[in-house]
PDB file of C-alpha atoms in Angstrom:
ATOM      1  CA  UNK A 531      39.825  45.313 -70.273  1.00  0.00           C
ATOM      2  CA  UNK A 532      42.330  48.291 -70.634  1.00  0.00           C
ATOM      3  CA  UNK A 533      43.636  50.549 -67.871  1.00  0.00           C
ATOM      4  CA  UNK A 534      43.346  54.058 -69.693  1.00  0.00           C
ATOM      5  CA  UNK A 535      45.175  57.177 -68.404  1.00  0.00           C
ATOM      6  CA  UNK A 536      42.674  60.623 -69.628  1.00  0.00           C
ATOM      7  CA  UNK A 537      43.875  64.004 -69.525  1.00  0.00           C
ATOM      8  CA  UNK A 538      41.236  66.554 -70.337  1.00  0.00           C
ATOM      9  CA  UNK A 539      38.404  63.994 -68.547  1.00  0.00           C
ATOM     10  CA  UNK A 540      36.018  67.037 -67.134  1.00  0.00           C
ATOM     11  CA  UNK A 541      35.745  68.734 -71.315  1.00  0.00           C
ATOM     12  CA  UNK A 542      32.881  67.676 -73.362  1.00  0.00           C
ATOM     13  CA  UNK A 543      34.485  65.829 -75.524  1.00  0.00           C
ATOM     14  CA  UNK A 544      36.874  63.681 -72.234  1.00  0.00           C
ATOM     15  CA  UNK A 545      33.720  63.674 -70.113  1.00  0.00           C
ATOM     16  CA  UNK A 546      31.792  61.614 -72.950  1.00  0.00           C
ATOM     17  CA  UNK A 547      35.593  59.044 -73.341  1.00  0.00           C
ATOM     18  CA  UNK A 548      35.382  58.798 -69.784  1.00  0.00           C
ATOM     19  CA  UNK A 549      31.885  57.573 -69.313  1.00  0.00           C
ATOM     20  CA  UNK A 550      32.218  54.970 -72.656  1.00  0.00           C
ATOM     21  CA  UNK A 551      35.196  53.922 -71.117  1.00  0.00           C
ATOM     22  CA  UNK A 552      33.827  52.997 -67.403  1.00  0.00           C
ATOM     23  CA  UNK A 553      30.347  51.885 -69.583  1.00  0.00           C
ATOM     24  CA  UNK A 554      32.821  49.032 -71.094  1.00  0.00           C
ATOM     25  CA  UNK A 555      34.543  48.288 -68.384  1.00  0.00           C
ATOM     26  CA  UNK A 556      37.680  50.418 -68.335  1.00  0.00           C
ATOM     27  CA  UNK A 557      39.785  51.176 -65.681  1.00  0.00           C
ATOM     28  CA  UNK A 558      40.377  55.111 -66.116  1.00  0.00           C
ATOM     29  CA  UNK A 559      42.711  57.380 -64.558  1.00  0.00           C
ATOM     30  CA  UNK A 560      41.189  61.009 -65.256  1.00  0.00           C
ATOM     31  CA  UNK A 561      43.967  63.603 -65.067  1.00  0.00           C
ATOM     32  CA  UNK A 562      42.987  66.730 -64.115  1.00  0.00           C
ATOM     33  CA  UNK A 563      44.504  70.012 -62.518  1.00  0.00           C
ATOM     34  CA  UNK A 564      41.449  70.241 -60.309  1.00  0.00           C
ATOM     35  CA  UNK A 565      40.283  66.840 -58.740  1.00  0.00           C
ATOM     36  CA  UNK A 566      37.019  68.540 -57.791  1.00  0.00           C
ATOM     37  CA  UNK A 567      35.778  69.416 -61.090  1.00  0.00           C
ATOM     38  CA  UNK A 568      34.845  65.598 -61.860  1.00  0.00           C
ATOM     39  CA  UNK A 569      31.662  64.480 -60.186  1.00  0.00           C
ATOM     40  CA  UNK A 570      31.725  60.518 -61.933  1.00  0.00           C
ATOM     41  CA  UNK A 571      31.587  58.178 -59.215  1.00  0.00           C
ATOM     42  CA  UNK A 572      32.348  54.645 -60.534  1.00  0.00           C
ATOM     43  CA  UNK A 573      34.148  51.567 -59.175  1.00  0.00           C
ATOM     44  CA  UNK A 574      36.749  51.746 -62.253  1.00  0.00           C
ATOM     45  CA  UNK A 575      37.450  55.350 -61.650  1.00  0.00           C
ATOM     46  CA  UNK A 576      40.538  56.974 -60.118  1.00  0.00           C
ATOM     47  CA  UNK A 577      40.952  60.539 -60.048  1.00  0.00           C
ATOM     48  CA  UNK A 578      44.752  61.915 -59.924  1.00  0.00           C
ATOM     49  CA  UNK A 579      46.230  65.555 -60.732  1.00  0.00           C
ATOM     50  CA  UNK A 580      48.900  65.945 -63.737  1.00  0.00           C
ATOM     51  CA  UNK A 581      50.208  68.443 -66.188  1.00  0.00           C
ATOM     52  CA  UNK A 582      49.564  67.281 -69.636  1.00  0.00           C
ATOM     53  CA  UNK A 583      52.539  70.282 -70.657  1.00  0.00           C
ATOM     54  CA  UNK A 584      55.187  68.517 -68.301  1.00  0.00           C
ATOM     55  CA  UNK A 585      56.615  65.568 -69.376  1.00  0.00           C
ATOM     56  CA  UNK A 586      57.913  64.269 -65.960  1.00  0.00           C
ATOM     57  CA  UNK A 587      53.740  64.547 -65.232  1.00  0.00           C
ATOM     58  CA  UNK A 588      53.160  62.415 -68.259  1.00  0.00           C
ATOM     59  CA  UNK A 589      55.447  59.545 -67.892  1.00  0.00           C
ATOM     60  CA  UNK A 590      54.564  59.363 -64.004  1.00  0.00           C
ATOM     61  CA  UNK A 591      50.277  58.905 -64.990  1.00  0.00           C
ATOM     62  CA  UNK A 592      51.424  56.916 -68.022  1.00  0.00           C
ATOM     63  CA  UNK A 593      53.493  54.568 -66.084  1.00  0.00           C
ATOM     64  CA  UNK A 594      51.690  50.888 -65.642  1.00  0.00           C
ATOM     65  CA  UNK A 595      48.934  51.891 -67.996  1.00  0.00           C
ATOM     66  CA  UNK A 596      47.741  50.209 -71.523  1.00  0.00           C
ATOM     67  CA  UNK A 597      46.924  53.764 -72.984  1.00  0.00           C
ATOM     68  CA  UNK A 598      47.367  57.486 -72.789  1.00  0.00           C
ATOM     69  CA  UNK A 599      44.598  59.373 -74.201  1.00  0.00           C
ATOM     70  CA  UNK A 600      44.550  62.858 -74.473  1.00  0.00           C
ATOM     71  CA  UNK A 601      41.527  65.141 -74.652  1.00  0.00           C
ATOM     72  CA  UNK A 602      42.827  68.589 -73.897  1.00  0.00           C
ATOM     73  CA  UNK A 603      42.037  71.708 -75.737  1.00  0.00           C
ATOM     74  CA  UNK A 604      42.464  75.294 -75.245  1.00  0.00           C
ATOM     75  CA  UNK A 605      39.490  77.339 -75.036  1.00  0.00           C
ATOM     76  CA  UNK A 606      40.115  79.966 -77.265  1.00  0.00           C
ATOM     77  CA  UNK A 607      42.454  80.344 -80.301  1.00  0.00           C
ATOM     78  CA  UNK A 608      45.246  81.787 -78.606  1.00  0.00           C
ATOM     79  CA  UNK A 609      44.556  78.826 -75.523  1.00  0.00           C
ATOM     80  CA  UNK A 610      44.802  76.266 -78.475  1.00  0.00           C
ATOM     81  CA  UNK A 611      47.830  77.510 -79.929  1.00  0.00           C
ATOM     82  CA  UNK A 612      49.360  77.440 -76.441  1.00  0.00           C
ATOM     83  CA  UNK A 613      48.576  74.167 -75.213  1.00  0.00           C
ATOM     84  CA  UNK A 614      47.656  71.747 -78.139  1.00  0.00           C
ATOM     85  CA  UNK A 615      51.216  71.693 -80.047  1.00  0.00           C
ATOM     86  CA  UNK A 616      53.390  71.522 -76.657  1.00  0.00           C
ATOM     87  CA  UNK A 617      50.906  69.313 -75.105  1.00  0.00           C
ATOM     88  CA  UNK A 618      51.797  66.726 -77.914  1.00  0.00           C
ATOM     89  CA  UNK A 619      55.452  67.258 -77.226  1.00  0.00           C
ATOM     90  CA  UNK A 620      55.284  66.766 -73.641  1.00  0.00           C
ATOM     91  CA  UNK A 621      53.199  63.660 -74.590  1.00  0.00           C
ATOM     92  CA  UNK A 622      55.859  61.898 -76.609  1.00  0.00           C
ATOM     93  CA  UNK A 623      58.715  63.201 -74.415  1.00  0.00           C
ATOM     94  CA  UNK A 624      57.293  62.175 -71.581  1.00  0.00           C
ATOM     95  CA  UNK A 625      56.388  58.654 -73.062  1.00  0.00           C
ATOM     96  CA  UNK A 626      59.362  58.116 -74.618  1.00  0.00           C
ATOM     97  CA  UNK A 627      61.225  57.775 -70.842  1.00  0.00           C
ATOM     98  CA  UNK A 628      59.072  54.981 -70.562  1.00  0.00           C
ATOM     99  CA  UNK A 629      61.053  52.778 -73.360  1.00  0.00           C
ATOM    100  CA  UNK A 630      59.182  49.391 -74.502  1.00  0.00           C
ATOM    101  CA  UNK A 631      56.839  49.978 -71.348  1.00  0.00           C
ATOM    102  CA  UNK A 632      54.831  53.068 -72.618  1.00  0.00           C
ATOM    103  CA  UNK A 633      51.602  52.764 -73.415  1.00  0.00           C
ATOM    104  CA  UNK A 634      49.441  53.873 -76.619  1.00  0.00           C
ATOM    105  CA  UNK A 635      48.937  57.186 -76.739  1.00  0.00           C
ATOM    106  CA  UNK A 636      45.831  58.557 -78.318  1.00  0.00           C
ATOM    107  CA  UNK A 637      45.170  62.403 -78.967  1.00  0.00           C
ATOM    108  CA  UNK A 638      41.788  64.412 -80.250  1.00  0.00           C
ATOM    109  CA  UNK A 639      42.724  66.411 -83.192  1.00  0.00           C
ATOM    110  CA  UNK A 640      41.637  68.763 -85.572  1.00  0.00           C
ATOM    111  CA  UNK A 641      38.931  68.481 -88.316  1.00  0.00           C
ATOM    112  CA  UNK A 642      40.577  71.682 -90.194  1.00  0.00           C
ATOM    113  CA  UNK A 643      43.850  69.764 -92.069  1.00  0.00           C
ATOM    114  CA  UNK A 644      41.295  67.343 -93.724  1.00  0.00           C
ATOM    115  CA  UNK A 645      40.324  66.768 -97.283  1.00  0.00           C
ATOM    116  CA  UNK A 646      37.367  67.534 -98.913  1.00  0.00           C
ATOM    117  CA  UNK A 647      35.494  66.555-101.474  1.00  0.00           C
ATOM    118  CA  UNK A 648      36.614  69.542-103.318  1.00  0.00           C
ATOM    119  CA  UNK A 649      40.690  68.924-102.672  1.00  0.00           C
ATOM    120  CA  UNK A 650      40.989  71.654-100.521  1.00  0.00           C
ATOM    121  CA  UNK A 651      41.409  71.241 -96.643  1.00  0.00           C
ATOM    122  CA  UNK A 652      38.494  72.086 -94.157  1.00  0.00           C
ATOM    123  CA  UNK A 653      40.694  75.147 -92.876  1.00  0.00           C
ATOM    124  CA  UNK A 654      40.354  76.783 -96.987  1.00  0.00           C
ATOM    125  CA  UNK A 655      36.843  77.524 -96.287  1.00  0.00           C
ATOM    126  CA  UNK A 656      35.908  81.560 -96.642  1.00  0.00           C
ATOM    127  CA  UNK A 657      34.889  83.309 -94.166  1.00  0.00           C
ATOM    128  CA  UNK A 658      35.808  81.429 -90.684  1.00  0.00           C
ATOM    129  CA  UNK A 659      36.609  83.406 -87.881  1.00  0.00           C
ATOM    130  CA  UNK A 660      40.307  83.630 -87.089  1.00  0.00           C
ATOM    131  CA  UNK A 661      39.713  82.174 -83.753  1.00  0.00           C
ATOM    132  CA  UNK A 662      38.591  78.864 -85.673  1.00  0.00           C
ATOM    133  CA  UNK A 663      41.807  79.042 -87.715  1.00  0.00           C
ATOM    134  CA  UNK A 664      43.580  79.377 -85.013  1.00  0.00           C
ATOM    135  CA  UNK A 665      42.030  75.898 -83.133  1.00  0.00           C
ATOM    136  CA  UNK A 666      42.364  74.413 -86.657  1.00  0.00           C
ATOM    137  CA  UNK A 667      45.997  75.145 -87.266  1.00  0.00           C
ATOM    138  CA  UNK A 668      47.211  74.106 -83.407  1.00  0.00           C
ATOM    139  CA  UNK A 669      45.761  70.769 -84.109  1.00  0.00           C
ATOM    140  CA  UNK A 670      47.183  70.643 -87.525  1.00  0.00           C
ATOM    141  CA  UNK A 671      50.517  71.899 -86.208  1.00  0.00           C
ATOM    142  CA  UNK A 672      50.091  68.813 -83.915  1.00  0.00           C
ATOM    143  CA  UNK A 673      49.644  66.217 -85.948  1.00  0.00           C
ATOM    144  CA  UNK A 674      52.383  67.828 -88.305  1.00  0.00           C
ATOM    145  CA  UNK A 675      54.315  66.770 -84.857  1.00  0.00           C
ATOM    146  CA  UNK A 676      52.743  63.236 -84.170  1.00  0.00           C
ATOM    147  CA  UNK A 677      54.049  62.102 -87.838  1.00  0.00           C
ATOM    148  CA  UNK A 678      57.275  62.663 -87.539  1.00  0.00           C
ATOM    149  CA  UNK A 679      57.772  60.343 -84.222  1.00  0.00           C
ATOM    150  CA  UNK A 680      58.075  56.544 -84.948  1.00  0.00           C
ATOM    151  CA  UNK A 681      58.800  55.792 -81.088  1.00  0.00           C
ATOM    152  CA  UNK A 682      55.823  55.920 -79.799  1.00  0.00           C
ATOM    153  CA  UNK A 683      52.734  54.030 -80.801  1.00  0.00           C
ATOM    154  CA  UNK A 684      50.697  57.294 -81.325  1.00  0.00           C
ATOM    155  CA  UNK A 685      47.104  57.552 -82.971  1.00  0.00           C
ATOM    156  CA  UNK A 686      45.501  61.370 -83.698  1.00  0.00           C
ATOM    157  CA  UNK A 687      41.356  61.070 -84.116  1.00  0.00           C
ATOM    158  CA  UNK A 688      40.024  64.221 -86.081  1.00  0.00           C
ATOM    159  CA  UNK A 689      36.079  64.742 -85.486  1.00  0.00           C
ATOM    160  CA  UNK A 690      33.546  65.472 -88.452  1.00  0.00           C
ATOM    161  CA  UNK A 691      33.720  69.422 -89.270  1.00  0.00           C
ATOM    162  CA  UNK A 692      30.898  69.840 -86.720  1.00  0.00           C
ATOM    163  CA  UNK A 693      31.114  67.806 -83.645  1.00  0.00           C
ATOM    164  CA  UNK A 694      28.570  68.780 -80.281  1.00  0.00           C
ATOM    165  CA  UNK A 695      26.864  67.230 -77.824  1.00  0.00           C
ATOM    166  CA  UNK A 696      24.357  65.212 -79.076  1.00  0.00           C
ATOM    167  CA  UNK A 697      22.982  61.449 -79.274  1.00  0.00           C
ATOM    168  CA  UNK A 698      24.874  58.224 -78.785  1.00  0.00           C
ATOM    169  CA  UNK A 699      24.151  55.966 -81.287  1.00  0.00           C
ATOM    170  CA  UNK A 700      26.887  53.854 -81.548  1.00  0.00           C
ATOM    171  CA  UNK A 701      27.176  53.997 -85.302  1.00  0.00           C
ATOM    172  CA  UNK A 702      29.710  55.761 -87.432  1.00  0.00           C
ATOM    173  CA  UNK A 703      32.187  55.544 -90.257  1.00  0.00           C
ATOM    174  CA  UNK A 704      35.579  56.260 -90.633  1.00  0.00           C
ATOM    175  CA  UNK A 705      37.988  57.332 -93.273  1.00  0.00           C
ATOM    176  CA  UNK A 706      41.711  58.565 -93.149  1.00  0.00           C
ATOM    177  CA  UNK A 707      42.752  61.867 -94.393  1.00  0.00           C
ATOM    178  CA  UNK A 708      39.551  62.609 -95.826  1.00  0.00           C
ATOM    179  CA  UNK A 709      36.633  64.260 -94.226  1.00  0.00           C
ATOM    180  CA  UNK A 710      33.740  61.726 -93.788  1.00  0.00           C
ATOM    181  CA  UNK A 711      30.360  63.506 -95.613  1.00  0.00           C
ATOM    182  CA  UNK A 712      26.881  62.558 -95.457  1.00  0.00           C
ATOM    183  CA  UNK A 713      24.658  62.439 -99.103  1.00  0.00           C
ATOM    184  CA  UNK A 714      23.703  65.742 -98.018  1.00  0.00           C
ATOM    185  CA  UNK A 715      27.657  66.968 -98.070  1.00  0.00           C
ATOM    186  CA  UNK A 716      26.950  67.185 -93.778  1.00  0.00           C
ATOM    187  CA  UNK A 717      29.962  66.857 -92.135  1.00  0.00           C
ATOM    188  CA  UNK A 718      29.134  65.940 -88.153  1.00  0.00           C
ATOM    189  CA  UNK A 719      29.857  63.235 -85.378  1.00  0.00           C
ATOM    190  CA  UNK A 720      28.036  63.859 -81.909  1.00  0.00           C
ATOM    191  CA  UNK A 721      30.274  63.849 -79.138  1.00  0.00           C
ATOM    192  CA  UNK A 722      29.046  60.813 -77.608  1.00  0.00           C
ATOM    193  CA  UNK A 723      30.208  58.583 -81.074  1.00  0.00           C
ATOM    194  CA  UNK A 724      33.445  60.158 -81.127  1.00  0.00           C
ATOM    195  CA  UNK A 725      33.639  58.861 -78.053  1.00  0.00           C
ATOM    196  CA  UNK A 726      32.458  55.304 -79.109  1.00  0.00           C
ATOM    197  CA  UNK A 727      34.960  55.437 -82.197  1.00  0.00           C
ATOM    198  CA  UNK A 728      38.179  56.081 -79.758  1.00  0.00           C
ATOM    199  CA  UNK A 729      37.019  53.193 -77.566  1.00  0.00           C
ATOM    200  CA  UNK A 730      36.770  51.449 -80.324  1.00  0.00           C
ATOM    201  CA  UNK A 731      40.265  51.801 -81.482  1.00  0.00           C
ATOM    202  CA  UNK A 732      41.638  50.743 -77.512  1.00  0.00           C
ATOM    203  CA  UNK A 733      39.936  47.964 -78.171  1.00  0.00           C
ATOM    204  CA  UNK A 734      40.404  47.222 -81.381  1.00  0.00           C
ATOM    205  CA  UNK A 735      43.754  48.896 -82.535  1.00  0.00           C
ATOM    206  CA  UNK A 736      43.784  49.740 -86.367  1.00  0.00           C
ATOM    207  CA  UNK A 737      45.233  53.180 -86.508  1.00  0.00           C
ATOM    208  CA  UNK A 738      48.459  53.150 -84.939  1.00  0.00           C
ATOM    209  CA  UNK A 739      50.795  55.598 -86.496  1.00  0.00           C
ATOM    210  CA  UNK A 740      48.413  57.265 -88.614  1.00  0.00           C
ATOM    211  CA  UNK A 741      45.834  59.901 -87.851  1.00  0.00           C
ATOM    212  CA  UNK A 742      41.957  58.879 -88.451  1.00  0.00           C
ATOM    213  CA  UNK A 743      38.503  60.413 -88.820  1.00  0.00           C
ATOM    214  CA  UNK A 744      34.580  59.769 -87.858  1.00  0.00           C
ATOM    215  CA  UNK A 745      31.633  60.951 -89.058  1.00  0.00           C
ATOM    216  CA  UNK A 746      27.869  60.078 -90.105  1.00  0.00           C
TER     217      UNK A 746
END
């Protein structure tokens, strides 16, 4: 079993990594600003406080663990664009103190930089909102980031185009820089099997270095 250190445990998507995780038999660290907001009880669970956007934060919840996953986001556009691109950089910055002893770090991304079947890139599609851009682009900028660092072992898993709450069925496939479609040309991962894909990968490493993708 893995000791895991989670930033962004109390969102949808790091509420649904958390409770695979313990469900395996992870020990977790969820790093939070507010303690109070995470109501899991579970004998594998510690709760701590940490900035994901200061490195010195980072390398101190990183320190003695197997991996670093990251499931922060932003709220809004603006919020992404603000926290998702320096939250990587703090990430690696604060990893790389660690030398040899860092752990993995894996980070949610973006669906918006990937392929279609079309050649164009999820974010080409008429008509989004410019708040969606926004969120797309802040991943995209991230994982723009995340390839240029060959220090740390880092992994970046984009969702399906539409990811939500939804059912966990433990099934899924994968692809790399392409988005993952359905016979239909459906695009969409429940929250719950994202979370069973990223587990997956702690357990089973496959993508280090390299950004993946799920979907149905």
């Amino acid at each position: 079993m893995s000791t895991i250190a989670l930033f962004g445990a109390n969102g949808t998507i790091g509420s649904r990594i958390l409770n695979e995780a313990l469900q395996r038999g992870h020990q977790v660290t969820a790093v939070v600003r507010d303690p109070a907001k995470i109501t899991t009880s579970h004998p594998n669970l510690t709760v701590t406080t940490g900035d994901v956007l200061d490195p010195a934060s980072v390398a101190a919840v990183a320190k003695g663990q197997d991996v670093l996953v990251s499931a922060v986001g932003g709220g809004d556009g603006p919020g992404h664009i603000a926290t998702i691109k320096p939250a990587a950089e703090s990430l690696v910055a604060g990893l790389r103190t660690l030398g040899d002893a860092a752990p993995r770090l894996i980070t949610v991304g973006g669906a918006g930089s990937l392929r279609t079947p079309d050649g164009t890139q999820v974010w080409d599609a008429d008509g989004l909102p410019e708040f969606l851009l926004q969120i797309m682009h802040a991943h995209g900028d991230a994982l723009d980031f995340y390839r240029t660092v060959s220090d740390v072992r880092w992994t970046n898993l984009s969702p399906a185009a539409t990811i939500a709450p939804g059912e966990r069925t433990g099934t899924y496939r994968t692809g790399l820089d392409d988005l993952v479609t359905a016979a239909d040309g459906s695009s969409r991962i429940s929250a719950e099997d994202y979370a069973v894909a990223l587990v997956d990968e702690i357990e089973r490493p496959a993508h280090i270095g390299e950004r993946f993708t799920v979907g149905y």
